[in-house]
XYZ file of C-alpha atoms in Angstrom:
745
model
C 11.520 -97.814 -50.913
C 14.451 -97.851 -48.524
C 17.746 -96.130 -49.106
C 20.836 -98.144 -50.027
C 22.914 -96.950 -47.072
C 22.332 -96.384 -43.374
C 20.224 -93.442 -42.265
C 20.649 -91.622 -38.960
C 17.428 -90.621 -37.278
C 15.767 -90.321 -33.872
C 13.571 -92.704 -31.922
C 9.927 -91.545 -32.213
C 8.874 -92.540 -28.716
C 9.779 -90.698 -25.490
C 11.584 -87.425 -24.877
C 14.969 -89.044 -24.196
C 15.689 -88.588 -27.893
C 17.799 -91.660 -28.630
C 19.671 -91.727 -31.896
C 18.850 -94.615 -34.218
C 20.583 -95.909 -37.310
C 18.502 -97.720 -39.933
C 20.277 -100.005 -42.396
C 18.700 -102.048 -45.206
C 19.456 -105.764 -44.932
C 18.252 -106.892 -48.349
C 15.848 -109.481 -47.002
C 12.078 -109.601 -47.210
C 9.842 -109.302 -44.178
C 7.522 -111.708 -45.863
C 5.159 -111.727 -48.769
C 2.320 -110.271 -46.712
C 4.355 -107.244 -45.638
C 5.607 -106.454 -49.127
C 8.354 -104.098 -47.922
C 12.131 -104.348 -47.737
C 13.644 -105.592 -44.524
C 15.641 -103.025 -42.587
C 17.585 -103.267 -39.378
C 17.570 -100.662 -36.637
C 20.211 -100.159 -33.978
C 21.323 -97.480 -31.600
C 23.431 -94.739 -33.164
C 26.719 -94.807 -31.271
C 27.593 -91.326 -32.521
C 24.460 -89.721 -31.075
C 25.600 -87.814 -27.980
C 22.314 -88.138 -26.075
C 21.998 -91.932 -26.111
C 25.521 -93.093 -27.032
C 24.246 -96.129 -28.924
C 21.825 -97.350 -26.271
C 18.268 -98.233 -27.221
C 15.266 -99.694 -25.362
C 12.828 -102.361 -26.555
C 10.519 -99.811 -28.155
C 13.229 -98.251 -30.278
C 14.661 -101.660 -31.160
C 11.322 -102.890 -32.544
C 9.897 -99.702 -34.080
C 10.416 -100.831 -37.680
C 7.815 -103.547 -37.230
C 5.055 -100.957 -36.944
C 5.644 -99.171 -40.237
C 3.234 -101.205 -42.344
C 0.734 -102.345 -39.732
C -2.813 -101.006 -40.108
C -1.795 -97.894 -41.999
C -4.282 -95.269 -43.118
C -3.427 -95.183 -46.821
C -6.065 -92.948 -48.442
C -8.330 -90.047 -47.490
C -11.771 -91.169 -46.364
C -14.918 -89.284 -45.445
C -18.511 -89.629 -44.341
C -21.336 -87.204 -43.698
C -22.266 -88.469 -40.225
C -20.796 -90.740 -37.576
C -23.418 -93.430 -38.118
C -22.287 -93.936 -41.704
C -19.322 -96.003 -42.920
C -16.287 -94.230 -44.347
C -15.804 -94.160 -48.092
C -12.517 -93.649 -49.874
C -12.125 -90.279 -51.575
C -9.446 -88.291 -53.371
C -7.203 -85.720 -51.721
C -8.926 -83.127 -53.886
C -12.345 -83.978 -52.486
C -11.092 -84.256 -48.899
C -9.220 -80.946 -48.939
C -12.080 -79.184 -50.678
C -14.421 -80.421 -47.946
C -12.014 -79.288 -45.189
C -11.449 -75.844 -46.688
C -15.129 -75.256 -47.400
C -16.000 -76.092 -43.813
C -13.259 -73.785 -42.445
C -14.511 -70.893 -44.575
C -18.147 -71.485 -43.663
C -17.407 -71.736 -39.950
C -15.304 -68.555 -40.013
C -18.060 -66.703 -41.839
C -20.934 -67.899 -39.641
C -19.365 -68.412 -36.205
C -16.020 -66.610 -36.311
C -12.475 -67.912 -36.069
C -12.885 -68.894 -32.417
C -15.102 -71.793 -33.530
C -12.072 -73.426 -35.234
C -9.771 -75.691 -33.172
C -6.755 -77.907 -33.796
C -5.388 -80.469 -31.350
C -1.855 -81.594 -32.212
C 0.912 -83.745 -30.849
C 4.467 -84.100 -29.595
C 4.774 -86.669 -32.386
C 4.945 -83.742 -34.805
C 8.313 -82.673 -36.072
C 9.138 -79.044 -35.334
C 8.449 -78.066 -38.924
C 4.936 -79.511 -38.644
C 4.279 -77.704 -35.380
C 5.457 -74.440 -36.930
C 3.326 -74.618 -40.083
C 0.282 -75.437 -37.939
C 0.897 -72.309 -35.820
C 1.233 -70.170 -38.916
C -2.026 -71.547 -40.290
C -4.135 -71.349 -37.136
C -2.756 -68.445 -35.079
C -1.597 -66.396 -38.033
C -3.662 -66.858 -41.156
C -6.912 -68.058 -39.597
C -6.679 -65.710 -36.625
C -7.432 -68.163 -33.826
C -5.163 -69.235 -30.980
C -7.156 -72.453 -30.626
C -4.180 -74.714 -31.182
C -3.284 -77.009 -28.315
C -1.331 -80.253 -28.157
C -0.960 -83.317 -25.999
C 1.901 -81.456 -24.326
C -0.960 -79.934 -22.336
C -1.337 -83.367 -20.737
C 2.410 -83.872 -20.463
C 4.716 -80.894 -19.897
C 2.659 -77.724 -19.486
C 3.224 -77.592 -15.699
C 6.977 -77.830 -16.238
C 6.750 -74.995 -18.772
C 4.810 -72.770 -16.372
C 7.143 -73.607 -13.490
C 10.283 -72.773 -15.449
C 8.784 -69.516 -16.726
C 7.573 -68.353 -13.328
C 10.724 -69.308 -11.391
C 13.504 -68.795 -13.950
C 11.959 -66.415 -16.495
C 11.787 -68.828 -19.429
C 10.905 -72.338 -20.444
C 13.767 -74.733 -21.130
C 15.407 -77.359 -18.888
C 18.740 -75.872 -17.758
C 20.546 -79.221 -17.559
C 21.978 -81.768 -19.982
C 22.493 -85.529 -19.952
C 26.185 -85.168 -19.092
C 24.964 -84.049 -15.671
C 23.802 -87.629 -15.066
C 27.482 -88.616 -14.936
C 28.516 -85.730 -12.691
C 25.920 -85.438 -9.944
C 26.514 -86.711 -6.424
C 22.819 -86.652 -5.462
C 19.995 -87.516 -7.866
C 16.537 -86.601 -6.571
C 13.822 -88.362 -8.627
C 10.246 -87.353 -7.867
C 7.116 -88.262 -9.795
C 9.037 -90.292 -12.356
C 9.435 -94.015 -12.946
C 12.533 -93.292 -15.012
C 13.626 -96.906 -15.347
C 10.485 -97.764 -17.324
C 9.497 -94.427 -18.852
C 12.937 -93.031 -19.782
C 15.090 -96.163 -19.583
C 18.180 -94.908 -21.402
C 18.485 -91.943 -19.043
C 18.033 -94.240 -16.061
C 20.614 -96.723 -17.320
C 23.169 -93.931 -17.592
C 22.351 -92.584 -14.132
C 22.354 -96.060 -12.605
C 25.775 -96.822 -14.071
C 27.144 -93.645 -12.474
C 25.405 -94.502 -9.193
C 26.880 -97.995 -9.064
C 30.455 -97.041 -9.828
C 30.590 -93.993 -7.535
C 30.021 -94.995 -3.885
C 29.305 -91.500 -2.567
C 26.479 -90.813 -5.057
C 23.033 -90.882 -3.486
C 19.814 -91.745 -5.289
C 16.507 -90.574 -3.763
C 13.226 -91.711 -5.346
C 9.869 -90.259 -4.324
C 6.946 -92.391 -5.509
C 3.892 -94.034 -3.888
C 4.872 -97.235 -5.747
C 7.989 -99.305 -5.305
C 8.827 -99.189 -8.979
C 11.876 -100.535 -10.754
C 13.305 -97.045 -10.280
C 12.604 -97.053 -6.549
C 14.231 -100.472 -6.102
C 17.582 -98.929 -7.087
C 17.332 -96.045 -4.612
C 19.369 -95.419 -1.482
C 16.211 -93.819 -0.114
C 12.683 -94.520 -1.339
C 10.016 -92.154 -0.027
C 6.633 -93.797 -0.620
C 4.600 -90.671 0.034
C 0.830 -90.463 -0.145
C -0.299 -89.065 -3.519
C -0.796 -85.321 -3.450
C 1.751 -84.565 -0.701
C 4.749 -83.663 -2.887
C 4.763 -79.994 -1.806
C 4.574 -81.020 1.853
C 7.699 -83.136 1.378
C 9.579 -80.483 -0.606
C 8.729 -77.767 1.900
C 9.751 -80.141 4.689
C 13.167 -80.660 3.111
C 13.511 -76.890 2.723
C 12.568 -76.437 6.388
C 15.418 -78.683 7.505
C 17.957 -77.129 5.132
C 17.131 -73.761 6.678
C 17.261 -75.132 10.217
C 20.661 -76.711 9.598
C 22.073 -73.745 7.690
C 22.704 -75.859 4.580
C 21.850 -73.041 2.167
C 23.817 -70.786 -0.183
C 23.081 -67.357 1.258
C 25.384 -65.404 -1.110
C 23.635 -66.962 -4.129
C 20.232 -66.219 -2.610
C 21.134 -62.581 -1.892
C 22.596 -61.785 -5.309
C 20.631 -63.979 -7.710
C 17.098 -64.478 -6.351
C 13.965 -62.683 -5.163
C 11.171 -63.776 -2.836
C 13.236 -65.692 -0.307
C 11.611 -64.095 2.757
C 8.089 -65.094 1.744
C 9.351 -68.601 0.994
C 10.933 -68.870 4.461
C 7.652 -67.813 6.047
C 5.849 -70.681 4.321
C 8.354 -73.470 4.959
C 8.626 -72.742 8.665
C 5.226 -74.456 8.933
C 6.632 -77.777 7.667
C 8.665 -79.411 10.454
C 9.588 -83.060 9.836
C 7.003 -84.439 12.256
C 4.132 -82.696 10.443
C 5.482 -83.641 7.036
C 5.899 -87.278 8.070
C 2.302 -87.505 9.256
C 0.947 -85.842 6.124
C 3.076 -87.878 3.693
C 2.682 -91.124 5.662
C 6.423 -91.700 5.907
C 8.749 -91.378 8.898
C 10.372 -88.179 10.171
C 13.727 -89.948 9.891
C 13.158 -90.440 6.160
C 12.427 -86.739 5.693
C 15.598 -85.879 7.598
C 17.682 -88.349 5.566
C 16.457 -86.827 2.306
C 17.335 -83.336 3.549
C 20.797 -84.532 4.653
C 21.508 -86.129 1.298
C 20.529 -82.922 -0.492
C 22.184 -80.473 1.887
C 25.499 -82.280 2.139
C 25.889 -82.797 -1.621
C 27.867 -80.516 -3.875
C 25.894 -81.241 -7.046
C 22.180 -82.104 -6.796
C 20.250 -83.063 -9.921
C 16.465 -83.331 -9.669
C 14.494 -85.279 -12.253
C 10.723 -85.331 -12.581
C 7.993 -86.192 -15.042
C 4.230 -86.812 -15.098
C 3.903 -87.596 -11.392
C 4.640 -83.921 -10.769
C 3.243 -82.266 -13.881
C -0.134 -84.043 -14.057
C -1.557 -82.364 -10.993
C -4.013 -79.667 -10.061
C -1.044 -77.965 -8.382
C 1.536 -79.078 -10.950
C 3.118 -75.664 -11.444
C 3.437 -75.168 -7.696
C 5.094 -78.582 -7.404
C 7.600 -77.727 -10.131
C 8.380 -74.409 -8.484
C 8.800 -76.152 -5.111
C 11.470 -78.381 -6.666
C 13.193 -75.346 -8.156
C 13.041 -73.642 -4.723
C 15.382 -76.297 -3.336
C 17.868 -75.634 -6.126
C 17.736 -71.884 -5.593
C 18.194 -72.045 -1.813
C 21.271 -74.279 -2.209
C 22.716 -72.678 -5.351
C 22.303 -75.941 -7.266
C 21.754 -74.520 -10.733
C 23.885 -73.411 -13.665
C 26.765 -75.745 -12.875
C 27.743 -79.270 -13.964
C 25.883 -82.090 -12.267
C 23.184 -79.892 -10.764
C 19.859 -78.333 -11.604
C 16.107 -78.924 -12.058
C 15.587 -81.266 -15.010
C 12.131 -82.145 -16.343
C 11.957 -85.359 -18.376
C 9.826 -84.793 -21.449
C 7.169 -87.346 -22.317
C 6.657 -86.965 -26.069
C 9.603 -87.125 -28.520
C 9.182 -83.525 -29.695
C 7.275 -81.837 -26.900
C 10.293 -79.533 -26.536
C 10.248 -78.655 -30.237
C 6.550 -77.967 -29.991
C 7.096 -75.462 -27.196
C 9.825 -73.761 -29.230
C 7.476 -73.496 -32.224
C 4.588 -72.109 -30.155
C 2.581 -75.322 -29.893
C 0.305 -74.493 -26.961
C -2.701 -72.198 -26.998
C -0.929 -69.275 -25.277
C 2.414 -69.543 -27.083
C 3.920 -68.148 -30.266
C 7.151 -69.347 -31.934
C 10.417 -68.520 -30.200
C 9.079 -68.760 -26.629
C 6.747 -65.833 -27.191
C 3.317 -65.224 -25.695
C 0.103 -64.291 -27.483
C -0.635 -61.826 -24.665
C 2.485 -59.713 -25.350
C 1.830 -56.958 -27.948
C 5.469 -56.803 -29.012
C 5.614 -60.567 -29.458
C 2.496 -60.547 -31.609
C 3.874 -57.743 -33.770
C 7.193 -59.530 -34.258
C 5.469 -62.700 -35.443
C 2.952 -60.860 -37.635
C 5.788 -59.030 -39.367
C 7.702 -62.264 -39.895
C 4.610 -63.912 -41.348
C 3.776 -60.836 -43.466
C 0.334 -60.487 -41.919
C -1.529 -57.293 -40.998
C -1.125 -55.912 -37.490
C -3.840 -57.290 -35.237
C -4.172 -60.608 -37.040
C -2.909 -62.633 -34.060
C -5.429 -62.514 -31.243
C -4.284 -61.109 -27.868
C -5.875 -63.751 -25.639
C -4.918 -67.415 -25.177
C -6.885 -69.952 -27.169
C -8.683 -73.000 -25.889
C -6.819 -75.684 -23.998
C -7.438 -79.307 -24.932
C -10.154 -79.657 -22.300
C -11.727 -76.328 -23.273
C -12.090 -77.729 -26.787
C -14.177 -80.524 -25.270
C -16.368 -78.095 -23.334
C -16.611 -75.955 -26.478
C -18.060 -78.934 -28.325
C -20.548 -79.392 -25.495
C -21.696 -75.777 -25.687
C -21.721 -75.586 -29.484
C -19.030 -72.888 -29.551
C -16.611 -75.222 -31.351
C -17.841 -76.047 -34.849
C -14.661 -77.455 -36.429
C -12.111 -79.720 -34.728
C -8.912 -80.912 -36.408
C -7.067 -83.659 -34.515
C -3.637 -84.725 -35.746
C -1.097 -87.360 -34.633
C -2.707 -88.081 -31.279
C -5.454 -90.241 -29.790
C -7.512 -88.187 -27.317
C -10.282 -90.790 -27.018
C -7.832 -92.693 -24.809
C -5.584 -89.960 -23.410
C -7.963 -87.204 -22.292
C -9.546 -87.347 -18.821
C -13.187 -88.161 -18.055
C -13.489 -90.269 -21.190
C -17.251 -90.775 -21.213
C -17.728 -87.023 -21.198
C -15.002 -86.643 -23.837
C -16.626 -89.225 -26.098
C -20.057 -87.643 -25.703
C -18.634 -84.243 -26.680
C -16.884 -85.684 -29.741
C -20.123 -87.338 -30.827
C -21.667 -83.841 -30.858
C -18.900 -82.349 -32.996
C -20.357 -80.892 -36.204
C -17.151 -81.621 -38.112
C -14.036 -83.488 -36.995
C -10.942 -83.994 -39.145
C -8.661 -86.774 -37.954
C -5.157 -86.863 -39.412
C -3.050 -89.879 -38.500
C -0.936 -92.672 -39.924
C -2.837 -95.608 -38.346
C -6.366 -96.868 -38.791
C -8.393 -97.716 -36.890
C -7.740 -95.936 -33.631
C -10.178 -95.132 -30.870
C -10.418 -91.550 -32.131
C -11.108 -92.449 -35.766
C -14.563 -93.654 -34.698
C -15.470 -90.017 -33.974
C -14.194 -88.432 -37.201
C -15.946 -87.198 -40.320
C -12.810 -87.044 -42.468
C -9.640 -89.143 -42.211
C -6.421 -87.730 -43.696
C -3.519 -90.194 -44.092
C -0.254 -88.880 -42.659
C 3.249 -90.168 -43.180
C 5.204 -91.036 -40.060
C 8.664 -91.690 -38.663
C 11.129 -92.685 -41.369
C 8.930 -91.367 -44.177
C 9.683 -87.648 -43.823
C 12.624 -85.441 -42.897
C 12.460 -82.924 -40.078
C 13.788 -81.959 -36.655
C 12.958 -82.888 -33.092
C 14.259 -81.505 -29.777
C 14.753 -83.860 -26.844
C 14.668 -83.279 -23.075
C 18.192 -81.847 -22.964
C 17.415 -79.240 -25.674
C 19.348 -81.182 -28.296
C 18.039 -80.832 -31.852
C 18.326 -83.869 -34.126
C 17.546 -84.105 -37.822
C 15.308 -87.121 -38.363
C 15.975 -88.209 -41.928
C 13.646 -90.000 -44.295
C 14.702 -93.531 -45.304
C 11.587 -94.786 -47.110
C 8.691 -93.435 -49.116
C 5.331 -93.088 -47.385
C 2.816 -95.797 -48.261
C -0.338 -95.244 -50.246
C -1.311 -91.592 -50.612
C -0.101 -90.461 -47.193
C 1.517 -87.039 -46.892
C 3.562 -85.332 -44.203
C 1.614 -83.235 -41.705
C 3.314 -79.971 -42.658
C 2.488 -80.512 -46.326
C -1.177 -81.068 -45.472
C -1.325 -77.904 -43.344
C 0.481 -75.877 -46.008
C -1.818 -77.102 -48.782
C -4.880 -76.111 -46.773
C -3.297 -72.692 -46.198
C -2.683 -72.205 -49.913
C -6.210 -73.292 -50.804
C -7.548 -70.724 -48.352
C -5.675 -68.002 -50.212
C -2.435 -67.718 -48.242
C -0.126 -68.750 -51.050
C 2.695 -66.415 -50.041
C 2.752 -67.664 -46.446
C 2.938 -71.328 -47.481
C 5.325 -71.291 -50.437
C 7.601 -73.893 -48.789
C 9.095 -76.540 -51.066
C 10.822 -78.654 -48.411
C 10.923 -79.164 -44.665
C 14.346 -77.470 -44.737
C 12.621 -74.331 -46.043
C 10.177 -74.462 -43.147
C 12.955 -74.887 -40.591
C 14.974 -72.025 -42.077
C 12.008 -69.684 -41.657
C 11.223 -70.921 -38.169
C 14.712 -70.538 -36.695
C 14.799 -66.873 -37.682
C 11.888 -66.337 -35.297
C 14.050 -67.716 -32.480
C 16.880 -65.212 -33.056
C 17.661 -63.392 -29.818
C 15.144 -65.446 -27.859
C 16.042 -67.818 -24.984
C 15.612 -70.779 -27.362
C 17.797 -69.199 -30.053
C 18.314 -71.701 -32.861
C 19.168 -69.184 -35.560
C 22.544 -70.855 -36.088
C 20.930 -74.172 -36.986
C 19.839 -75.532 -40.341
C 19.162 -78.938 -41.812
C 22.525 -78.656 -43.584
C 24.403 -77.949 -40.371
C 22.698 -80.794 -38.537
C 23.712 -83.168 -41.345
C 27.302 -81.947 -41.186
C 27.769 -81.714 -37.408
C 25.124 -84.006 -35.956
C 22.675 -83.212 -33.133
C 23.256 -79.864 -31.369
C 21.974 -78.143 -28.247
C 20.264 -74.813 -28.227
C 20.823 -71.993 -27.595
C 22.748 -72.007 -30.846
C 22.690 -68.471 -32.261
C 24.288 -67.272 -35.450
C 27.487 -65.371 -34.782
C 27.459 -61.692 -33.857
C 29.087 -60.930 -37.193
C 26.295 -62.660 -39.087
C 23.478 -61.206 -36.990
C 24.700 -57.705 -37.815
C 24.962 -58.442 -41.513
C 22.915 -56.246 -43.783
C 22.552 -59.140 -46.199
C 19.654 -61.311 -45.000
C 20.142 -63.739 -47.886
C 23.680 -64.732 -46.896
C 24.253 -68.394 -47.706
C 24.489 -70.935 -44.887
C 27.932 -72.032 -45.993
C 29.210 -68.478 -45.616
C 27.946 -68.047 -42.079
C 30.252 -68.021 -39.113
C 28.182 -70.427 -37.064
C 27.474 -69.696 -33.413
C 28.391 -72.079 -30.621
C 25.699 -74.142 -28.941
C 25.358 -74.380 -25.148
C 24.713 -77.584 -23.220
C 23.628 -75.802 -20.001
C 21.607 -72.708 -19.251
C 22.265 -70.024 -16.606
C 25.955 -70.789 -16.166
C 26.458 -67.034 -15.652
C 23.717 -67.100 -12.982
C 21.775 -64.480 -14.927
C 18.128 -65.370 -15.512
C 15.801 -64.053 -18.269
C 13.626 -62.097 -15.836
C 13.280 -58.289 -15.790
C 15.912 -57.945 -13.033
C 18.014 -60.988 -13.985
C 17.104 -62.829 -10.767
C 15.347 -66.141 -10.268
C 12.182 -66.142 -8.172
C 11.308 -68.229 -5.137
C 7.717 -69.450 -4.886
C 5.838 -69.518 -1.596
C 3.286 -72.324 -1.893
C 1.406 -74.210 0.782
C 0.212 -77.658 -0.184
C -3.453 -77.853 -1.213
C -3.485 -81.607 -1.744
C -5.514 -83.528 -4.282
C -8.344 -81.957 -6.223
C -10.381 -85.068 -5.447
C -9.274 -86.575 -2.116
C -10.626 -89.924 -0.968
C -13.666 -90.081 1.291
C -15.952 -92.692 2.813
C -17.730 -93.380 -0.470
C -14.533 -93.389 -2.592
C -11.841 -94.437 -0.107
C -8.938 -95.235 -2.441
C -6.610 -93.029 -4.481
C -6.105 -94.239 -8.043
C -2.843 -93.367 -9.760
C -1.889 -94.222 -13.334
C 1.306 -94.636 -15.332
C 3.232 -96.048 -18.260
C 4.724 -99.511 -18.658
C 8.159 -100.129 -20.142
C 7.025 -101.797 -23.364
C 4.089 -99.510 -23.997
C 3.692 -96.120 -25.589
C 0.701 -93.876 -25.034
C -2.561 -95.545 -26.147
C -0.650 -98.384 -27.917
C -1.311 -96.884 -31.353
C 2.156 -98.083 -32.371
C 3.330 -100.524 -29.675
C 0.061 -102.458 -29.732
C 0.844 -103.388 -33.337
C 4.329 -104.758 -32.573
C 4.447 -108.385 -31.484
C 7.232 -108.149 -28.918
C 5.921 -105.098 -27.099
C 2.300 -106.240 -27.202
C 3.231 -109.629 -25.736
C 5.133 -108.132 -22.797
C 1.898 -107.661 -20.864
C -0.875 -110.252 -21.036
C -3.644 -107.929 -19.926
C -4.433 -104.795 -17.962
C -4.158 -105.022 -14.177
C -4.661 -103.111 -10.968
C -2.058 -103.078 -8.199
C -3.521 -103.250 -4.699
C -1.797 -103.613 -1.331
C -2.324 -106.951 0.511
C -3.985 -105.229 3.473
C -6.545 -103.546 1.240
C -7.068 -106.726 -0.772
C -7.701 -108.767 2.360
C -10.212 -106.250 3.695
C -12.145 -106.377 0.405
C -11.860 -110.132 -0.077
C -9.759 -109.773 -3.235
C -7.176 -112.378 -4.193
C -4.471 -112.416 -6.840
C -6.033 -112.531 -10.291
C -9.557 -111.708 -9.151
C -11.437 -109.272 -11.354
C -11.884 -105.943 -9.584
C -14.427 -103.295 -10.494
C -13.145 -99.754 -10.030
C -15.593 -96.863 -9.928
C -15.077 -93.131 -9.717
C -17.622 -90.324 -9.840
C -17.324 -90.394 -13.648
C -16.980 -93.937 -14.827
C -16.138 -97.573 -14.301
C -13.425 -100.022 -15.336
C -12.487 -103.612 -14.522
C -9.041 -105.112 -14.028
C -7.546 -108.358 -12.718
C -5.875 -107.785 -9.365
C -2.142 -107.814 -8.768
C -1.768 -108.000 -4.995
C 1.586 -106.459 -4.085
C 3.388 -104.587 -1.347
C 4.915 -102.414 -4.073
C 1.909 -100.079 -3.784
C 1.174 -98.102 -0.633
C -1.971 -98.979 1.353
C -4.920 -96.855 0.318
C -3.502 -96.323 -3.162
C -4.082 -98.413 -6.292
C -2.352 -98.258 -9.681
C -3.460 -99.057 -13.240
C -1.553 -98.612 -16.531
C -2.923 -95.878 -18.761
C -2.393 -97.476 -22.190
C -5.356 -99.760 -22.737
C -8.050 -98.168 -24.851
C -11.190 -99.786 -26.224
C -9.255 -101.355 -29.121
C -6.963 -103.360 -26.882
C -9.084 -104.444 -23.902
C -12.648 -104.300 -22.627
C -13.547 -101.819 -19.889
C -9.885 -101.145 -19.061
C -9.647 -97.423 -19.829
C -7.848 -95.689 -16.979
C -9.139 -92.303 -18.075
C -12.737 -93.431 -17.813
C -12.046 -92.832 -14.118
C -9.932 -89.656 -14.033
C -11.233 -86.084 -13.754
C -10.565 -82.898 -15.700
C -9.606 -80.633 -12.773
C -6.387 -78.905 -13.770
C -3.573 -76.709 -12.503
C -4.800 -73.093 -12.703
C -1.459 -71.890 -14.091
C -0.664 -74.617 -16.614
C -4.091 -76.020 -17.469
C -2.672 -79.534 -17.043
C -5.256 -82.045 -15.758
C -4.657 -84.080 -12.624
C -4.422 -87.406 -14.437
C -2.287 -88.943 -11.683
C -4.876 -89.105 -8.922
C -8.592 -89.487 -8.381
C -10.822 -91.030 -5.727
C -12.233 -94.496 -6.444
C -14.066 -97.383 -4.823
C -13.214 -101.060 -5.378
C -15.273 -104.230 -5.365
C -14.530 -107.823 -6.384
C -16.435 -109.020 -9.465
C -18.267 -112.317 -9.571
C -17.286 -114.496 -12.572
C -20.779 -114.425 -14.097
C -20.885 -110.620 -13.814
C -17.574 -110.388 -15.659
C -18.800 -112.653 -18.475
C -22.017 -110.651 -18.846
C -20.068 -107.428 -19.105
C -17.749 -108.895 -21.746
C -20.686 -110.006 -23.886
C -22.236 -106.549 -23.630
C -18.937 -105.006 -24.689
C -18.688 -107.243 -27.765
C -22.181 -106.256 -28.874
C -21.888 -102.495 -28.332
C -18.271 -101.587 -29.052
C -17.959 -98.994 -31.868
C -14.359 -100.032 -32.514
C -13.343 -102.910 -34.738
C -9.783 -104.043 -35.367
């Protein structure tokens, strides 16, 4: 049932965090849908998006009743069909298996893989269940594939996670440096705001670094179409010229940073001529980029998966931050290093401890004091939280291969499309002794590998918070009841916790109760949200953190003081405005990194570099967008972009079917012959799984090699070979696919 008045909420897609307003219109969608018609529009009062909305947000309502998982289902083995069961039977089966695995194999055999689709409350309850009550740090999330390199880079360079900038900086910068991001398609509302500022302010420069001439690159004053894997070469080359020309902020460097000398020693090896040859651009382009940066007063860098999804992702992030530190471009309006989050609540997940080495409040499982603080808050015995990081997403896959993982709980994500080296991933999941899959849609590619399906409610059917890329927390309010027997993720986790005997730890009645407990764990931490509550977010709207309670309240001896009596603390839109960093000495740290290049460079056998990315109308794996008519019709089929020179050499013409092979797998795509891709590089979209197209899985080709600091796989580049496909070969392959596919829609 819908509410009778408009409801303010947040778009459930990317990390921009656009405000939406849902209003019932009193008309029927149609007899088949059987639900009330609502209208969705951009919320003009939301400070992050100011009423703007992209096609995905504008059409999201259409997905609410498409192919929903309505009831728990289970089966004893993967070769059996699912049967409907009660929640009682499903939860009893889950809890029995958890207890048996703990008793026979130990807590390390339990794993949960979660999602940036979770609300913060759901992330938090999952951490309490897994890392606290069950005693395993084996919780990871698809943020591992998305933002973990940005997290590691911020922590190592600045002392803490958390983008220091805000969206107002888009209107204030005089040089925007976009690297590894197709912002126009992946974060369109941010790009529209930046582009408006760029157009109306003649002196503003826009630099875009991308091997493809994307919609973003077409708007640039300078497009640097570098060879994949040479980002650090370019960044060090810009630093080299800034040093040579004296365009640095030496007083800032002397007072507020460490490690500058070692950094200088590295970048002296990157003159523009060497960088140009390595990156396959001109020396003049390198010099122009350095001039734009060095002569600007406010430089804002923006990056996303093209930087993070790399075997040297953390080093790339730190190399971007190096440029800000050497020019003093941080902690002031219009300037700073700004990562663009992929998932809608990847930021909230980091705050709640949603990676295998984190604890709530930007704490680490390896820090004894941090563990003690969380154990005390959760009323658990000392030593309950393990002192070593848990398994990353990929280590869960290898744990299934080795038999060390005996229980896998996947929630709100679709790893059978999104993880690398998909054939290996699928084979490991087929070996899983027991997989719980908790989602709102059915079928998905991952549901084919589950033993139990738990129906979850989704956007609009539950109330909770999310944090967007600019650290702004929004309360996403429920406006309809969940269909069938679906329940919110946090309620499912809490019920399992209670059934396992932890009734005191999971006595929550509402999501507001969960949030109130969580924010107390952030008090005094860099991501302090202790001044926030559901009530305050209703009254005041979305707010940035840090947002501490007032000094008066934090010193109160009455821990039960009512929210209405609190003197609420002020929230901050920017970090490090005092130029003090949360490191032991208060200084930021330069990083001295040489470029190592790709983990899998091209060679004679695999001469092309494959890169992957998102399309404007798609969302990861199409679990939602594939079920919406407008977004699904925006793209007729998968495709591969190939440069005309490469196409001519291989005898490939526009529309020809091309077979792409890597060392791990094979896929086939119709060719789009275009000069928008650099020679030697090819591009395919990453969204098509087995449900939506045959043999078009980008991650059937990619490898698992990851950044050693962040554990983030290099999904953006692998070596491939190409060959044109004869029509009869293509038809034979299609027939084979129809006979053998385990997925039915």
